Amino acid sequence: PGEAYIHFAGINPHFQKQGLGRRLYDHFCDLCKGNNIHTIRSCTSPVNKGSISFHKSIGFSIEPGDSIIDGVAVTENYNRENDPKVLFKKVIS
């Protein structure tokens, strides 16, 4: 209760850097606020530097993990063994 999770959101590379991802996330945040959801979580692969940068730029923080890859905290066995993910959290009001 009170939390939402974004499993996957992607923008066609031809349309990136136009604000579409931010608009999708903003709309999702608005829907969450209207449904008494105060925390949004998401994840990405540690090799996806663009996704890490994007999430940080829109106010997500990286959650502590159990390892570090390329200077970023990761959870090593997220969905299965040897499946590291960067976990994000954003608290909205």
XYZ file of C-alpha atoms in Angstrom:
93
model
C 0.000 0.000 0.000
C 1.186 3.481 -0.828
C 3.793 2.340 -3.339
C 3.883 1.921 -7.112
C 6.415 0.249 -9.367
C 7.399 1.049 -12.936
C 8.599 -2.195 -14.465
C 9.520 -0.909 -17.902
C 9.182 2.369 -19.735
C 10.987 2.991 -22.955
C 11.101 5.580 -25.705
C 12.046 4.731 -29.279
C 15.622 5.994 -29.728
C 14.478 8.196 -32.635
C 12.232 10.103 -30.204
C 14.498 10.318 -27.164
C 15.682 13.669 -25.789
C 12.302 15.268 -26.578
C 10.826 15.122 -23.078
C 8.527 12.158 -23.740
C 9.987 9.995 -20.956
C 9.689 12.829 -18.467
C 6.062 13.398 -19.536
C 5.261 9.699 -19.088
C 6.782 9.658 -15.611
C 5.115 12.972 -14.664
C 1.730 11.598 -15.717
C 2.355 8.402 -13.739
C 3.318 10.492 -10.682
C 0.104 12.502 -11.032
C -1.941 9.292 -11.152
C -0.108 8.020 -8.082
C -0.768 11.208 -6.130
C -4.464 10.937 -6.964
C -4.501 7.405 -5.554
C -2.646 8.102 -2.271
C 0.577 6.540 -3.510
C 3.612 8.282 -2.061
C 6.546 6.141 -3.203
C 7.490 5.068 -6.718
C 10.127 2.430 -7.388
C 11.846 1.369 -10.584
C 14.994 -0.435 -11.702
C 17.415 -0.696 -14.592
C 20.501 -2.584 -15.640
C 23.800 -1.155 -14.387
C 25.072 -0.997 -17.986
C 22.202 1.329 -18.961
C 23.929 4.605 -18.104
C 21.280 6.627 -19.973
C 18.513 5.186 -17.819
C 20.483 5.772 -14.613
C 21.102 9.382 -15.612
C 17.466 9.886 -16.625
C 16.061 8.521 -13.354
C 18.420 10.675 -11.307
C 17.522 13.761 -13.379
C 13.814 13.382 -12.559
C 14.313 12.985 -8.831
C 14.819 9.276 -8.255
C 17.482 8.242 -5.769
C 19.502 5.053 -6.064
C 18.752 2.592 -3.295
C 21.588 0.923 -1.403
C 22.463 -2.460 -2.853
C 24.675 -5.370 -1.963
C 27.413 -4.551 -4.476
C 28.912 -1.763 -6.582
C 29.313 -1.839 -10.372
C 31.036 1.083 -12.106
C 30.592 3.165 -8.957
C 26.830 2.535 -8.750
C 25.029 0.570 -6.016
C 23.342 -2.567 -7.377
C 21.359 -5.505 -6.082
C 23.262 -8.476 -7.515
C 20.536 -11.144 -7.822
C 17.399 -9.098 -8.476
C 15.225 -11.464 -10.543
C 17.557 -14.428 -10.647
C 21.180 -15.302 -9.980
C 23.680 -12.940 -11.649
C 20.998 -10.406 -12.619
C 22.233 -7.106 -11.141
C 19.879 -4.146 -11.115
C 20.101 -0.541 -10.012
C 17.071 0.102 -7.794
C 15.449 3.536 -7.726
C 13.066 5.215 -5.314
C 11.168 8.487 -5.538
C 9.000 9.889 -2.753
C 6.229 12.148 -3.991
C 3.938 14.426 -1.995
